[in-house]
PDB file of C-alpha atoms in Angstrom:
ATOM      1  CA  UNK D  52     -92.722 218.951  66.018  1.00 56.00           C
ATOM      2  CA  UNK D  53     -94.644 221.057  68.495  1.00 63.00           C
ATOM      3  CA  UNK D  54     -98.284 219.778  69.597  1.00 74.00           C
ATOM      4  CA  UNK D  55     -98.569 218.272  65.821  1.00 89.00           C
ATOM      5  CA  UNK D  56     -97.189 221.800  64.531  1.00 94.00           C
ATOM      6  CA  UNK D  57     -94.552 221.470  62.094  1.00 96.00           C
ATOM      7  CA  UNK D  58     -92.487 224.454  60.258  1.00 98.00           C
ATOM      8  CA  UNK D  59     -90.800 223.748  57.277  1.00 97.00           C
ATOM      9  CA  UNK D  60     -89.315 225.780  54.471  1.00 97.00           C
ATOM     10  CA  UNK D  61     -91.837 226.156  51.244  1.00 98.00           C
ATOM     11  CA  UNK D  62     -90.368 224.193  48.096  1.00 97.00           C
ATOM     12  CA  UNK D  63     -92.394 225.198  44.737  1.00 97.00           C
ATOM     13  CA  UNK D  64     -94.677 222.561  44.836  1.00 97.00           C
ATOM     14  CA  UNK D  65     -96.317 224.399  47.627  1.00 97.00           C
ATOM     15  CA  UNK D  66     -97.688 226.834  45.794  1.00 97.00           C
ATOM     16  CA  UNK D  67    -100.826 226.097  45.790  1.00 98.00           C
ATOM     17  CA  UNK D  68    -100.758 225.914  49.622  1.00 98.00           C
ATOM     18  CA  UNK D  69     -99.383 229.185  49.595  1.00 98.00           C
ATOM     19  CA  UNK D  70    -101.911 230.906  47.093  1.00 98.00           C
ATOM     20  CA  UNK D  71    -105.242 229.533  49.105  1.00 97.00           C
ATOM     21  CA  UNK D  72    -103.783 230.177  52.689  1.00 97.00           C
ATOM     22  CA  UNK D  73    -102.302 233.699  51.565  1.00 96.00           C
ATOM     23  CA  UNK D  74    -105.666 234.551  49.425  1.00 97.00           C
ATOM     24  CA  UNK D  75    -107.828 232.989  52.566  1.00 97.00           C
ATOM     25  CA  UNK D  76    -105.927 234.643  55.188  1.00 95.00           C
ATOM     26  CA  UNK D  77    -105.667 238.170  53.787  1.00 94.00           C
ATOM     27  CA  UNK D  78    -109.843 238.307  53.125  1.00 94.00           C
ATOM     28  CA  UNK D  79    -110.283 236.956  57.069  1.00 93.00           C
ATOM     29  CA  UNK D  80    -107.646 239.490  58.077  1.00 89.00           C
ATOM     30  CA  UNK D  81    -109.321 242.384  55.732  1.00 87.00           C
ATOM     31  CA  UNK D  82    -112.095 242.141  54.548  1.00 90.00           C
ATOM     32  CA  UNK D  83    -114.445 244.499  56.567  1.00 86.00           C
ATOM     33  CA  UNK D  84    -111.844 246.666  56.664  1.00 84.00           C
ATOM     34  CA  UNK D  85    -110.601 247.290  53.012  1.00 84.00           C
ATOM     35  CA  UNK D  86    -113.202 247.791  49.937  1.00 86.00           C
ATOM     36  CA  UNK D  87    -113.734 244.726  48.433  1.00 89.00           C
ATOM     37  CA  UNK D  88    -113.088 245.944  44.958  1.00 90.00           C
ATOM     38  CA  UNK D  89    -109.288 246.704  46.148  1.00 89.00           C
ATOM     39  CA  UNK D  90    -109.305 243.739  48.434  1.00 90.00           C
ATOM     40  CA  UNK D  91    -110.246 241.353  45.280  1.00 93.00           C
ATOM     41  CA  UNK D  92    -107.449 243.002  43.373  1.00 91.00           C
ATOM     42  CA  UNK D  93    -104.563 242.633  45.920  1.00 91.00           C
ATOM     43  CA  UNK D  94    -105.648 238.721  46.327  1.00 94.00           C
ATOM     44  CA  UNK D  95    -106.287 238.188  42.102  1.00 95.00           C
ATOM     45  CA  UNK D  96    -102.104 240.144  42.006  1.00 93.00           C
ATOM     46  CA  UNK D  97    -100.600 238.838  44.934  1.00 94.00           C
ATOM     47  CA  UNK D  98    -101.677 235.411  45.468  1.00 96.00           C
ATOM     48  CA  UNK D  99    -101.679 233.512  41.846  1.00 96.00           C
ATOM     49  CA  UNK D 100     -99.245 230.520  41.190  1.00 97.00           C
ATOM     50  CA  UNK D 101     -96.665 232.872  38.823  1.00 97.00           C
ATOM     51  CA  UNK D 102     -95.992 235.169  41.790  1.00 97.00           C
ATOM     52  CA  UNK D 103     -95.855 232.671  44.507  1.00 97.00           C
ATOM     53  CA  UNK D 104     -93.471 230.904  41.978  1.00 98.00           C
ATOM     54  CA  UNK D 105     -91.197 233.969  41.725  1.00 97.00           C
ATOM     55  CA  UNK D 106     -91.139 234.482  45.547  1.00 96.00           C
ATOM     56  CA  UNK D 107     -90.557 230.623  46.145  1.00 97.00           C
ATOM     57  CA  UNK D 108     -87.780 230.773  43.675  1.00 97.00           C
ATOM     58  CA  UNK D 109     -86.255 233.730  44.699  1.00 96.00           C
ATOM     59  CA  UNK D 110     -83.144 233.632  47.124  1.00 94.00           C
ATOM     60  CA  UNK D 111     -84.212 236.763  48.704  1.00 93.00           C
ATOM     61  CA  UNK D 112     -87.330 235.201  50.400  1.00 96.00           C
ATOM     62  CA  UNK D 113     -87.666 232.514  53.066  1.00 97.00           C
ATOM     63  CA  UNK D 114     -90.928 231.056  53.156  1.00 98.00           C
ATOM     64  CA  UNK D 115     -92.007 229.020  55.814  1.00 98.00           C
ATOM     65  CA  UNK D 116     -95.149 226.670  55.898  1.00 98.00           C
ATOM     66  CA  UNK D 117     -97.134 225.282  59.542  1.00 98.00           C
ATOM     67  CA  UNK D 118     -98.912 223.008  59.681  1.00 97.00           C
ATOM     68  CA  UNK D 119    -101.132 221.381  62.422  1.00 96.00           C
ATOM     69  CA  UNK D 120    -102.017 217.584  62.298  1.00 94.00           C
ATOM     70  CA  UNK D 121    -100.697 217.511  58.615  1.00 92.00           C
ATOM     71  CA  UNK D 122    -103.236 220.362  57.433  1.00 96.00           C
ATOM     72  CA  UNK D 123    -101.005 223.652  56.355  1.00 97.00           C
ATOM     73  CA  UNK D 124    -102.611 226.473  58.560  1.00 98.00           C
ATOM     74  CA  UNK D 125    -100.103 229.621  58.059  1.00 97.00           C
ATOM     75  CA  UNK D 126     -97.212 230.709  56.888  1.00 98.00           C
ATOM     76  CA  UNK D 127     -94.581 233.464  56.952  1.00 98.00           C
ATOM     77  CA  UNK D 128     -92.268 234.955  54.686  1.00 98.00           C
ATOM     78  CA  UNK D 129     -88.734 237.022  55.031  1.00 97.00           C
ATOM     79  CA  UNK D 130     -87.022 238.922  52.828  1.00 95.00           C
ATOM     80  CA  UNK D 131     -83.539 240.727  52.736  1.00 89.00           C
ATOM     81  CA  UNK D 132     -84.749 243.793  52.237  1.00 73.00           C
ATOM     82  CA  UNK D 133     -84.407 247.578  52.803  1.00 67.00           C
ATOM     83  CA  UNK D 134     -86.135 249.578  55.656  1.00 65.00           C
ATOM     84  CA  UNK D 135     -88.166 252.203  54.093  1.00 60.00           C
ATOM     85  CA  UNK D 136     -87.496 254.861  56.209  1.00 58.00           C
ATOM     86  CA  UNK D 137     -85.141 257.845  56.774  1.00 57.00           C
ATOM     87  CA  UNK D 138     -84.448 256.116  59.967  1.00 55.00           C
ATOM     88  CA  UNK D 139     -81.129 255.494  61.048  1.00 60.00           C
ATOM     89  CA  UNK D 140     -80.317 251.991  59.159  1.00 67.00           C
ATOM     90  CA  UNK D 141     -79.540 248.891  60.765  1.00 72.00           C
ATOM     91  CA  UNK D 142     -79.288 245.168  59.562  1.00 81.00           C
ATOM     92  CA  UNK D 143     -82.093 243.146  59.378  1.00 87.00           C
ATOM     93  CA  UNK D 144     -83.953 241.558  57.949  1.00 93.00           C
ATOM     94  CA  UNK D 145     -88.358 241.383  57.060  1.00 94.00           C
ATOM     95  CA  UNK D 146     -91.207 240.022  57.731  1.00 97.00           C
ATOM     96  CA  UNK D 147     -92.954 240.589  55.275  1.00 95.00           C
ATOM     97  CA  UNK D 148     -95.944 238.264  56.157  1.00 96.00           C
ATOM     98  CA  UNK D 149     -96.687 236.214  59.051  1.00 97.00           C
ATOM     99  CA  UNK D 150    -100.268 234.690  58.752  1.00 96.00           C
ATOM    100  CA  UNK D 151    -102.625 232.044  60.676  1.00 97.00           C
ATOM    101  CA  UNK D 152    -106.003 230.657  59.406  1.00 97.00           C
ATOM    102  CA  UNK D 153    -108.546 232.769  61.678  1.00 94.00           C
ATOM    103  CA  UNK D 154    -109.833 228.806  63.490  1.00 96.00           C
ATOM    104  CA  UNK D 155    -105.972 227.728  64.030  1.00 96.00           C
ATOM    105  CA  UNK D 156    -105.113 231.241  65.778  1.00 93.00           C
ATOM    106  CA  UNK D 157    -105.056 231.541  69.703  1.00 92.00           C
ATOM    107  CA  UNK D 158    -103.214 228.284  69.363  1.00 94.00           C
ATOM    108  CA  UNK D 159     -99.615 229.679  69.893  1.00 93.00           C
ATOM    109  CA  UNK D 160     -98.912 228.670  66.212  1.00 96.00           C
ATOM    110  CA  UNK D 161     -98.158 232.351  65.071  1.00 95.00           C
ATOM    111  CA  UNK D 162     -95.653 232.781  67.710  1.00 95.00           C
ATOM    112  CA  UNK D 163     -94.039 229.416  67.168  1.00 96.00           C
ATOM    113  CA  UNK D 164     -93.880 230.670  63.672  1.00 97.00           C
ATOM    114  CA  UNK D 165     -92.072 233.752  64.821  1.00 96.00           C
ATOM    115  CA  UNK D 166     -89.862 232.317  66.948  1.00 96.00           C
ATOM    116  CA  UNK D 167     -88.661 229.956  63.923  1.00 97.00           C
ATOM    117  CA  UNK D 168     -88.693 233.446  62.016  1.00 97.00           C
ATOM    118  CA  UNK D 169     -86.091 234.527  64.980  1.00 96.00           C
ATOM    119  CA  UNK D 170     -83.743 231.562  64.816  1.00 97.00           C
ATOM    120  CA  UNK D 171     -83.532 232.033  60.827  1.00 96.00           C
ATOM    121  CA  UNK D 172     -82.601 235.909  61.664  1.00 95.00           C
ATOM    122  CA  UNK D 173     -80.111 234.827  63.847  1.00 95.00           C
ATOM    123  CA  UNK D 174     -78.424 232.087  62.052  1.00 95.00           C
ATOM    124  CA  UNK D 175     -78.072 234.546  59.253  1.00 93.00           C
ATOM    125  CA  UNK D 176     -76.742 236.800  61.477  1.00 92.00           C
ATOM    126  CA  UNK D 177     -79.166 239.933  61.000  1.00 92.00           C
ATOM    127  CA  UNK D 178     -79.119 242.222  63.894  1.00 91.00           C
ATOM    128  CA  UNK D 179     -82.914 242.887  63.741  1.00 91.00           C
ATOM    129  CA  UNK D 180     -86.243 241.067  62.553  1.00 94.00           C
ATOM    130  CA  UNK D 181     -88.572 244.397  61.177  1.00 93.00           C
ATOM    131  CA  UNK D 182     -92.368 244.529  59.853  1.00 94.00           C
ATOM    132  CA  UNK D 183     -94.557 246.679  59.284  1.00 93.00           C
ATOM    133  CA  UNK D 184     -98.310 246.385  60.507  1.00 93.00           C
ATOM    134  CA  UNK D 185    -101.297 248.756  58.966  1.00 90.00           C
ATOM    135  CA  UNK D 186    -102.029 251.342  61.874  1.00 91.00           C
ATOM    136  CA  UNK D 187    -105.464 249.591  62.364  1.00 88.00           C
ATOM    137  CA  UNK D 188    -104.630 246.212  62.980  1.00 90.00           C
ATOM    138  CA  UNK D 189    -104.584 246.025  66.890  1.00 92.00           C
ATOM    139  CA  UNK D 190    -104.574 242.633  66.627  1.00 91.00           C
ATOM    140  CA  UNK D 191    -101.389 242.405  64.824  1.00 93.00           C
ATOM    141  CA  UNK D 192     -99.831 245.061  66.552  1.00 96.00           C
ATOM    142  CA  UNK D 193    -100.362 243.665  69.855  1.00 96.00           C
ATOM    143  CA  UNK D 194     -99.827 240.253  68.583  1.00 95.00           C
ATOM    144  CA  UNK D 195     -95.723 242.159  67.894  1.00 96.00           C
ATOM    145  CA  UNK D 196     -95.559 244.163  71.039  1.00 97.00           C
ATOM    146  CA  UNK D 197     -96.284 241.034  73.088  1.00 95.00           C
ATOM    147  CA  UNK D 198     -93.348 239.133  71.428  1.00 94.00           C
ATOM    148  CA  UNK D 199     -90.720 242.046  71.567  1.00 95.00           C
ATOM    149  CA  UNK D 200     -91.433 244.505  68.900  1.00 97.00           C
ATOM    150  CA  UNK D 201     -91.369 248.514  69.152  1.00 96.00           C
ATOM    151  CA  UNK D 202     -92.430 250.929  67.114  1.00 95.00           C
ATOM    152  CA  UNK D 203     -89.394 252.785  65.380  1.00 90.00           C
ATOM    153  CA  UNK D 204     -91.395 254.513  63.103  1.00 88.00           C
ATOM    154  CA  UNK D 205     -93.532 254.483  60.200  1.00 88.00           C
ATOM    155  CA  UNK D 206     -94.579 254.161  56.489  1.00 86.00           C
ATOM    156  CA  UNK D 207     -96.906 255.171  53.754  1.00 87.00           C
ATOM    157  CA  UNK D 208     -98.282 253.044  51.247  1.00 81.00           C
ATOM    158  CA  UNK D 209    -101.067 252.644  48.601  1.00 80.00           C
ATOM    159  CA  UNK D 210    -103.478 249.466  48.679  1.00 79.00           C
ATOM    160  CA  UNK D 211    -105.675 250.142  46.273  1.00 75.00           C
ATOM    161  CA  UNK D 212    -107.557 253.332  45.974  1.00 79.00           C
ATOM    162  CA  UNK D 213    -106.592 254.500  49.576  1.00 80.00           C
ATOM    163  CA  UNK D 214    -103.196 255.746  51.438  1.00 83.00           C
ATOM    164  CA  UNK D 215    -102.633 253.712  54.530  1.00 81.00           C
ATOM    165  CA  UNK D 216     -99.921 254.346  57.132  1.00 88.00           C
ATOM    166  CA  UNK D 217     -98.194 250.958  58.456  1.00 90.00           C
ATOM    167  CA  UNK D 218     -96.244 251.043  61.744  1.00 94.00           C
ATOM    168  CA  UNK D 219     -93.084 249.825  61.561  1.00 93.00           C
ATOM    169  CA  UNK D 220     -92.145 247.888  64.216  1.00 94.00           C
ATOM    170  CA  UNK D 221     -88.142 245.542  65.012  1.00 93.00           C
ATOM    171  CA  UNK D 222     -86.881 243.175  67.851  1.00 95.00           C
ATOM    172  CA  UNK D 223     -83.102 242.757  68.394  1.00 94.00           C
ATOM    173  CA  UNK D 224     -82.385 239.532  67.899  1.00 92.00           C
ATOM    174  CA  UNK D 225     -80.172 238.357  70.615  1.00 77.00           C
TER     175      UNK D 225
END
């Protein structure tokens, strides 16, 4: 433990931590920039206890919870996955999520979430950590280029009644 951070690997009776910190999250992360009609509908289908469940349950993910003083503040989730790209393929592995309550960021949680992220890469011996970020999140993508990540191309993708283009971004993991 970290300055009273801890990371720890979700079990399924954190679901309901993950549902209100995903649901909570996403809205401070979008919700001037998405119409709240499709925003509501992501949350409502993405963040209820039968999907977290899945996910939780589901040897493809790793889900990590932090926490800060004992109060769960973000969390991030991999999964062995596929780049979707015409790209040259390599071997890594997603994240899929990596997300901080808006109060608790600035704090150097997010990256101390990464970094445990990185170590899980490695151990599993992935060659690369990938994401993808929506084209308008500066924050984000900033937040990635600062810790090692470049742009190796990008993808399309529907949220809602909209196409978006996400940057996908990978650090070698070393």
């Amino acid at each position: 433990m970290v300055n009273n951070i801890r990371i720890r690997r979700a079990v399924e009776n954190d679901y309901k931590i993950l549902v209100n910190l995903g649901a909570k999250t996403f809205r401070q992360t979008y919700k001037n920039k998405a119409n709240p009609g499709d925003l509501n509908y992501y949350i409502k289908n993405t963040f209820n206890k039968n999907q977290v469940l899945r996910e939780i349950r589901d040897t493809s993910f790793i889900i990590l919870v932090v926490s800060k003083d004992d109060k769960s503040v973000g969390y991030a989730k991999l999964l062995k996955s596929k780049i979707p790209s015409d790209l040259k393929h390599f071997r890594g592995i997603e994240l899929v999520r990596l997300y901080v309550l808006k109060n608790y960021q600035g704090q150097k949680i997010g990256s101390q979430l990464l970094s445990e992220c990185i170590k899980i890469a490695r151990k599993k011996k992935f060659e690369f950590i990938w994401l993808g970020v929506w084209e308008k999140n500066p924050n984000a993508i900033n937040f990635y280029k600062k810790l090692g990540f470049k742009v190796f191309g990008n993808y399309k993708f529907e949220f809602g009644t909209k196409i978006h283009n996400d940057l996908l971004m990978r650090r070698k993991i070393q």
